Short mmCIF file of C-alpha atoms (C1' of nucleotides) and ligand atoms in Angstrom, two decimals:
data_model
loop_
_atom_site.label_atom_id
_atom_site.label_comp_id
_atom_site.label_asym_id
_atom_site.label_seq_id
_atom_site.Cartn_x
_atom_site.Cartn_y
_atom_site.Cartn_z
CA UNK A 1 0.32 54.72 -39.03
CA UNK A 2 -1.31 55.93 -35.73
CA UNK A 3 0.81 57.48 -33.21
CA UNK A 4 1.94 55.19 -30.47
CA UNK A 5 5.38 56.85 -29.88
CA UNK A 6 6.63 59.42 -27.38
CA UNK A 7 6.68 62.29 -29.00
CA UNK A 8 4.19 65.05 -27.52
CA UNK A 9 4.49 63.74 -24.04
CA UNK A 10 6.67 66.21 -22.75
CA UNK A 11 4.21 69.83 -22.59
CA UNK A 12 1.31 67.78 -21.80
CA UNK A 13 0.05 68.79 -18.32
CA UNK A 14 -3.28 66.82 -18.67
CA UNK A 15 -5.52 64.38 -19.79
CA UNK A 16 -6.50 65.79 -23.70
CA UNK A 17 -9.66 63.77 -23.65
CA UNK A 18 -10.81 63.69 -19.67
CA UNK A 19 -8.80 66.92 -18.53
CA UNK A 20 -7.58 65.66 -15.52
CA UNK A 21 -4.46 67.48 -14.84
CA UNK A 22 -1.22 64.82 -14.27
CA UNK A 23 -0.23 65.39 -10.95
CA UNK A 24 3.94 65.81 -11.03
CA UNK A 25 6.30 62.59 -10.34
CA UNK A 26 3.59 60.19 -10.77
CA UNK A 27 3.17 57.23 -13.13
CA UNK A 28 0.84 57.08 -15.56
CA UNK A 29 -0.02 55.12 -18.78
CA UNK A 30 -0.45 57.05 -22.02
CA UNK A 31 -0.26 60.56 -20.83
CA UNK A 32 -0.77 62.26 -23.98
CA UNK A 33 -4.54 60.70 -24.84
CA UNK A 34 -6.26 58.80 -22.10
CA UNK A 35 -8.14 56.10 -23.72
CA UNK A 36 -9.78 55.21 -20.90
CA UNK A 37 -11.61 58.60 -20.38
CA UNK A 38 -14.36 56.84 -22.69
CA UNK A 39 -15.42 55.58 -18.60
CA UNK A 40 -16.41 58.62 -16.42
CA UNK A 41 -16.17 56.73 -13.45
CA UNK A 42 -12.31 55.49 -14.76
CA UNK A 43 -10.52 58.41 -16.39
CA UNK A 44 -6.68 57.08 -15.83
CA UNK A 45 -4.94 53.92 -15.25
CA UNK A 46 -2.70 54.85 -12.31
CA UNK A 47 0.46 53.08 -11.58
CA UNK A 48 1.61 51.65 -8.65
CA UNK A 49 1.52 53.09 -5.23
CA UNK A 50 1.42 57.20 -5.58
CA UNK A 51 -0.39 60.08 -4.62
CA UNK A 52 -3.13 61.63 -6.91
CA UNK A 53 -3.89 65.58 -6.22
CA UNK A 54 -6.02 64.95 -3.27
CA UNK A 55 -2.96 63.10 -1.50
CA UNK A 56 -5.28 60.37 -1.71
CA UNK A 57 -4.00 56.61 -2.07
CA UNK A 58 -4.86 55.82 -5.44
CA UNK A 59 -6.55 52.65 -6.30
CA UNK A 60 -4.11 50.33 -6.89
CA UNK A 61 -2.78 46.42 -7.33
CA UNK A 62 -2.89 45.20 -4.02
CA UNK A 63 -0.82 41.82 -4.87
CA UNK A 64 2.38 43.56 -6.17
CA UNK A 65 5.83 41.84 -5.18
CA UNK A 66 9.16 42.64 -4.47
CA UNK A 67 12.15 41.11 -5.36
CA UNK A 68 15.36 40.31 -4.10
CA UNK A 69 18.51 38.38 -5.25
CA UNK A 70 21.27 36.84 -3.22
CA UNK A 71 23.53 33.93 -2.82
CA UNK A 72 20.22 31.98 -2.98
CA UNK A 73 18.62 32.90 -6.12
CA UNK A 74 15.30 35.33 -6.01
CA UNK A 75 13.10 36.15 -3.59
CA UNK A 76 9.59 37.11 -4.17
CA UNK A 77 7.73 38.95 -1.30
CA UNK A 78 4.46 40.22 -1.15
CA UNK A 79 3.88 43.24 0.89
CA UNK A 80 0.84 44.49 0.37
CA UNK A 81 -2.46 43.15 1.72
CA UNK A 82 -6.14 42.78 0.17
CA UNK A 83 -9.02 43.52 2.28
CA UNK A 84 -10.55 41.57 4.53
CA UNK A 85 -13.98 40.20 4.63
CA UNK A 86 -16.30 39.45 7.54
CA UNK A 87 -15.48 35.75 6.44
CA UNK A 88 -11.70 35.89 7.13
CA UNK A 89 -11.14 35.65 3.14
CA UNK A 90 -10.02 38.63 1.29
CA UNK A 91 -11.73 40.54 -1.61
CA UNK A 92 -9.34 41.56 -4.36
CA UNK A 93 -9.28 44.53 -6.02
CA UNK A 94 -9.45 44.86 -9.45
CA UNK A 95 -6.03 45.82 -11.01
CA UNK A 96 -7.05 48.94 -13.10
CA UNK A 97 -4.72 48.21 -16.07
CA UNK A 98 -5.65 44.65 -17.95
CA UNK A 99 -7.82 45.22 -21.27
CA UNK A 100 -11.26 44.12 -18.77
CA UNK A 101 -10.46 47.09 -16.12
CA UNK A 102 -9.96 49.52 -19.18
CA UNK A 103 -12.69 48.65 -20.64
CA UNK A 104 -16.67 50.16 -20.67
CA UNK A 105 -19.34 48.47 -19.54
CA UNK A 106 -21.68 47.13 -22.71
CA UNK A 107 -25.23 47.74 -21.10
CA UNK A 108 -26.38 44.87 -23.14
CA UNK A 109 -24.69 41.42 -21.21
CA UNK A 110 -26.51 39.39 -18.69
CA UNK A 111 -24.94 41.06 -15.69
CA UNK A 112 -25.49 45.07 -16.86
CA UNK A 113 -29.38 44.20 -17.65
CA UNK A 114 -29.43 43.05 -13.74
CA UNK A 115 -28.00 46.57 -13.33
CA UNK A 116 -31.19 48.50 -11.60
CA UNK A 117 -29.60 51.30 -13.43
CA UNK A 118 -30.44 49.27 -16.40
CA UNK A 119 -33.73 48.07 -15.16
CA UNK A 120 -32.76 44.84 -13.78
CA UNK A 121 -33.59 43.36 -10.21
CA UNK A 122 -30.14 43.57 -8.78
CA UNK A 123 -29.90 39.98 -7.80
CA UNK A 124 -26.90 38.77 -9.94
CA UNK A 125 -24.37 41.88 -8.81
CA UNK A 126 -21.67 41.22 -10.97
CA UNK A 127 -19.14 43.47 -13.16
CA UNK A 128 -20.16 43.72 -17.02
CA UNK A 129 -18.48 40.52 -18.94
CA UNK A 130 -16.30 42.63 -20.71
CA UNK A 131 -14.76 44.67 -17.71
CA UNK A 132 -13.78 41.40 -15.51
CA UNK A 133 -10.19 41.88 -14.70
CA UNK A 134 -8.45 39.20 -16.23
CA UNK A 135 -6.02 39.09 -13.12
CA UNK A 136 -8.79 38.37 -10.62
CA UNK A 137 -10.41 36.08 -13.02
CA UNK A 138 -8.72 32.77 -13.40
CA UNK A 139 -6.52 33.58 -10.47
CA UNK A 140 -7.11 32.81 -6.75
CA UNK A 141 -5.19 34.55 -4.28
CA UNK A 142 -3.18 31.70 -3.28
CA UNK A 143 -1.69 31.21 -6.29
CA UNK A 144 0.57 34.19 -5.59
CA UNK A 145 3.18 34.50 -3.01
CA UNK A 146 1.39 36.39 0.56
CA UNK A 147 2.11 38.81 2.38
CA UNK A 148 5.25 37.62 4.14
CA UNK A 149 5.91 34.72 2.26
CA UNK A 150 9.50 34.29 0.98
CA UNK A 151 9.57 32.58 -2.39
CA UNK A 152 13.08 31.85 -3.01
CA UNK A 153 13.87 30.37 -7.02
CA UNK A 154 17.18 29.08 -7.75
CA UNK A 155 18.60 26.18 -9.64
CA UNK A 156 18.77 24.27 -6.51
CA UNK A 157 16.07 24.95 -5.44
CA UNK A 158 14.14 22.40 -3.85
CA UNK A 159 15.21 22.31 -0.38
CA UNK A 160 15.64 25.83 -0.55
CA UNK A 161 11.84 27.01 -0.69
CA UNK A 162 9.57 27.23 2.66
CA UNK A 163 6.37 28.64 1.94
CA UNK A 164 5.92 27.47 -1.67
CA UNK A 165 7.44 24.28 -3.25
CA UNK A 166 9.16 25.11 -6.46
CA UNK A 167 9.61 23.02 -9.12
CA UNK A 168 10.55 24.13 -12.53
CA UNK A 169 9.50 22.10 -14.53
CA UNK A 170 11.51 21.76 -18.35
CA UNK A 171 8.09 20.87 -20.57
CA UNK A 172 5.95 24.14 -20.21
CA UNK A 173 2.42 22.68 -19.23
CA UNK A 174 0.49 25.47 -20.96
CA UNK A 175 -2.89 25.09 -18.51
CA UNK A 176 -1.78 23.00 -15.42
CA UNK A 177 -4.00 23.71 -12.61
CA UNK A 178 -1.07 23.84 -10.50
CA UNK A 179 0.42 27.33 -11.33
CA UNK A 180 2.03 29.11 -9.18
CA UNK A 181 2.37 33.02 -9.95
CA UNK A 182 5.74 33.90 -8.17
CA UNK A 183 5.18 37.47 -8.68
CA UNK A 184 3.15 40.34 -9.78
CA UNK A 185 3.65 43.67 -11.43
CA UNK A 186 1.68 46.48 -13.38
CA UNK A 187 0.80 44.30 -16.43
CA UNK A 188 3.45 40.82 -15.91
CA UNK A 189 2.82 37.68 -14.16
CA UNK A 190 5.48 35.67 -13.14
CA UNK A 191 5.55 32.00 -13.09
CA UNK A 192 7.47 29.63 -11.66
CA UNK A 193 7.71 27.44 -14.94
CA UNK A 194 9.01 31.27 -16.42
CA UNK A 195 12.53 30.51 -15.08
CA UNK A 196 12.58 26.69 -16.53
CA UNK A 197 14.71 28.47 -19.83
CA UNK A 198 16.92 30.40 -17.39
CA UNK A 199 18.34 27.67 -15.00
CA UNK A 200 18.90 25.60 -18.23
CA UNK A 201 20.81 28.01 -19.71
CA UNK A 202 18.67 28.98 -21.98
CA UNK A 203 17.36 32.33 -22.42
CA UNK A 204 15.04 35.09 -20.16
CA UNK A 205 11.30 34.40 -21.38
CA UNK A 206 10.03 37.85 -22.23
CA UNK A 207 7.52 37.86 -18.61
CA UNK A 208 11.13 37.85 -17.12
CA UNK A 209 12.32 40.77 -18.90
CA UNK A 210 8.73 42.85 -18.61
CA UNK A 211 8.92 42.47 -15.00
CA UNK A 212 12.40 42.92 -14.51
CA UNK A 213 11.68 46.53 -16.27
CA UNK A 214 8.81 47.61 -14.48
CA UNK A 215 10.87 46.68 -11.32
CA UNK A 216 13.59 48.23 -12.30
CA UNK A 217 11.63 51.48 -13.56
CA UNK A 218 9.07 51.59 -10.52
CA UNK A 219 11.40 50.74 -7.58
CA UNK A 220 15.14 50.91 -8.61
CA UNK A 221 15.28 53.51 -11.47
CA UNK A 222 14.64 56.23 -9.12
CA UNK A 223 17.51 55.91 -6.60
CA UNK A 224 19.85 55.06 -8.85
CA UNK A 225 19.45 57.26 -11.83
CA UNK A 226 17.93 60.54 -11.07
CA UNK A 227 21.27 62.14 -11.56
CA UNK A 228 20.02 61.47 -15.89
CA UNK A 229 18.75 64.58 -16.99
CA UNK A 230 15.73 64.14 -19.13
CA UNK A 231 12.45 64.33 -17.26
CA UNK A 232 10.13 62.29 -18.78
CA UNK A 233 12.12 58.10 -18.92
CA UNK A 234 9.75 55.63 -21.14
CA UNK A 235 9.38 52.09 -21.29
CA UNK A 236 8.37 49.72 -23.55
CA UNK A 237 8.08 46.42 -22.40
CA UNK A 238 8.43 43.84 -25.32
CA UNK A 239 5.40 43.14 -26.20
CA UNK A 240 5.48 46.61 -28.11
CA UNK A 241 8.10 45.62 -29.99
CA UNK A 242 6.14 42.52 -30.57
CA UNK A 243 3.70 44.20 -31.97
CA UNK A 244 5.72 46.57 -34.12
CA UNK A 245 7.33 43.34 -35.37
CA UNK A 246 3.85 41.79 -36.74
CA UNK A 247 2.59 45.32 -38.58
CA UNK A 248 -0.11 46.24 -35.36
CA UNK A 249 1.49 49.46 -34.18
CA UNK A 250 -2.01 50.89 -33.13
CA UNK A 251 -3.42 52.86 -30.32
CA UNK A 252 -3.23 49.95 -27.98
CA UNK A 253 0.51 50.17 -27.62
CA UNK A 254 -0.48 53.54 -25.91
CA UNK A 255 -1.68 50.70 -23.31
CA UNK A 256 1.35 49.18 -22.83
CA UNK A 257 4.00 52.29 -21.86
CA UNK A 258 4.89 52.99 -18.63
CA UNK A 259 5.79 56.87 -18.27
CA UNK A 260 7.41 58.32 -15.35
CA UNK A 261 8.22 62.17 -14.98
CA UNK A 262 10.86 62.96 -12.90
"C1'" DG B 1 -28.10 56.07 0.04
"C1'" DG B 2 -26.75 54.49 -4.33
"C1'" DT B 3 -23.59 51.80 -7.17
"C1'" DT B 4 -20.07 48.36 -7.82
"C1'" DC B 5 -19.01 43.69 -7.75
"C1'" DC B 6 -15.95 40.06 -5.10
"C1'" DG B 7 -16.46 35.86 -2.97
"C1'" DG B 8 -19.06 32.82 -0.68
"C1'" DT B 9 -23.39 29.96 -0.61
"C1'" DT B 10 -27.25 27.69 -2.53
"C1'" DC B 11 -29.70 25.85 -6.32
"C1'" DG B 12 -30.77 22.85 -10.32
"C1'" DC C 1 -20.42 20.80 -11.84
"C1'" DG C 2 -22.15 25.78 -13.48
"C1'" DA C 3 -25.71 29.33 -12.73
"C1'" DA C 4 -28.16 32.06 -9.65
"C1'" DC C 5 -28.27 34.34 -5.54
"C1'" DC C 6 -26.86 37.26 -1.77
"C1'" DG C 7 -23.92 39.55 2.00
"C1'" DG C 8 -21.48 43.30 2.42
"C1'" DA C 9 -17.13 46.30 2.02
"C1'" DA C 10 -15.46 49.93 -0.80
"C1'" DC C 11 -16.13 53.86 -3.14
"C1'" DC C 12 -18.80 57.89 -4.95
ZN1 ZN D 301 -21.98 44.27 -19.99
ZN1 ZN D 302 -7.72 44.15 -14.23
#
DNA sequence: GGTTCCGGTTCG
DNA sequence: CGAACCGGAACC
């Protein structure tokens, strides 16, 4: 079986395929064997807000949300802001972690032969077919909550909502063109139809869970439980265990850790 | 100054 | 409609 697990992390001080050094206290995925590297121009998937060794902003999700609960349920806020156009619309970045953004480019699809770098005239300027980011792709921008917006979900929640109406709905309409993504972190959408099981007693979905752990690991964990000991914390969202479950514990659950040294 | 490629516009 | 085109900001 290839080696997936956590072992080896903990002397690694950088990249074993693109040599980048791992700057301290960051987030990264896959620290020991960046398999990503295979793209000069994208040798790490960097997580979240940080700082890379140049004190540089790293490139990063620009729709991420925070959450809040109170007497009201959640609430979903995005803080962060795309950039604007000349047009008054924003262009999103890509996200840097879904299976397009790590991937190459193929030099052989429709939009690298426009490539000049390939020869082409330069008139079709799209990204290679296989590097679209599947969260730009599909998505608009307005089917997450804005900047500002306060998307509150509780079981009462009808009245309750300003920006965006809510309704869960209790039949899960697999490709309804009226989606609404409630939230947004490294690797989990959240839906509004996501809580459907949850206000009817049911159980947590497993996007639930995945974001409630990168939450929890990117914004809480810190604050609350640096006085733990161990220096390097993993987690696995479920989908590894998923995976484990069905016999495909392969490199790509390298993909899927999130790996935080204190 | 070259490359990337989103997002809008125009074309067929 | 989808495909082709293009402006132009970001990043190197
Ligand atoms: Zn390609
Ligand atoms: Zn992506």
């Amino acid at each position: 079986m290839a080696q997936w697990g956590v072992s080896g992390h903990e002397n690694v001080s950088s990249c074993d395929r693109c040599k980048l050094p791992f700057p301290a206290n960051k987030f990264l995925y896959h620290t020991n064997g960046c398999q990503n590297s295979l793209s000069p121009s994208n040798p790490h998937v960097p997580l979240t807000t940080s700082t890379n060794n140049d004190n540089k902003e790293i490139d990063t999700c620009t729709q991420d949300t925070s959450i809040s609960a109170s007497n009201d349920g959640l609430a979903f806020t995005c803080e962060s802001e795309n950039i604007a156009t000349s047009g008054g619309t924003r262009k999103r970045k890509r996200c840097g972690c879904c299976q397009g953004c790590r991937s190459a480019e193929c030099g052989k699809c429709k939009y690298c032969l426009d490539k000049p770098k390939y020869g082409g005239s330069g008139k079709l300027r799209q990204c290679c077919i296989h590097k679209k980011c599947q969260e730009i792709k599909g998505f608009k921008e307005s089917d997450f909550a804005k900047k500002k917006d306060k998307t509150h979900v509780s079981p009462n929640t009808k009245e309750r909502s300003k920006s965006l109406p809510i309704l869960i709905e209790e039949e899960k309409s697999e490709q309804s063109s009226t989606r609404k993504y409630l939230a947004k972190a490294k690797g989990t959408l959240l839906d509004v139809a996501d809580f459907a099981t949850v206000y009817n007693g049911e159980w947590l979905n497993d996007q639930i869970i995945n974001y409630a752990l990168v939450y929890i690991f990117l914004e809480e964990f810190p604050e609350k439980l640096t006085s733990l000991e161990s220096t390097f914390f993993y987690l696995l969202p479920t989908t590894v265990f998923t995976k484990l479950m069905l016999g495909q514990a392969d490199d790509s659950l390298n993909c899927y850790f999130l790996v935080r040294k204190m």
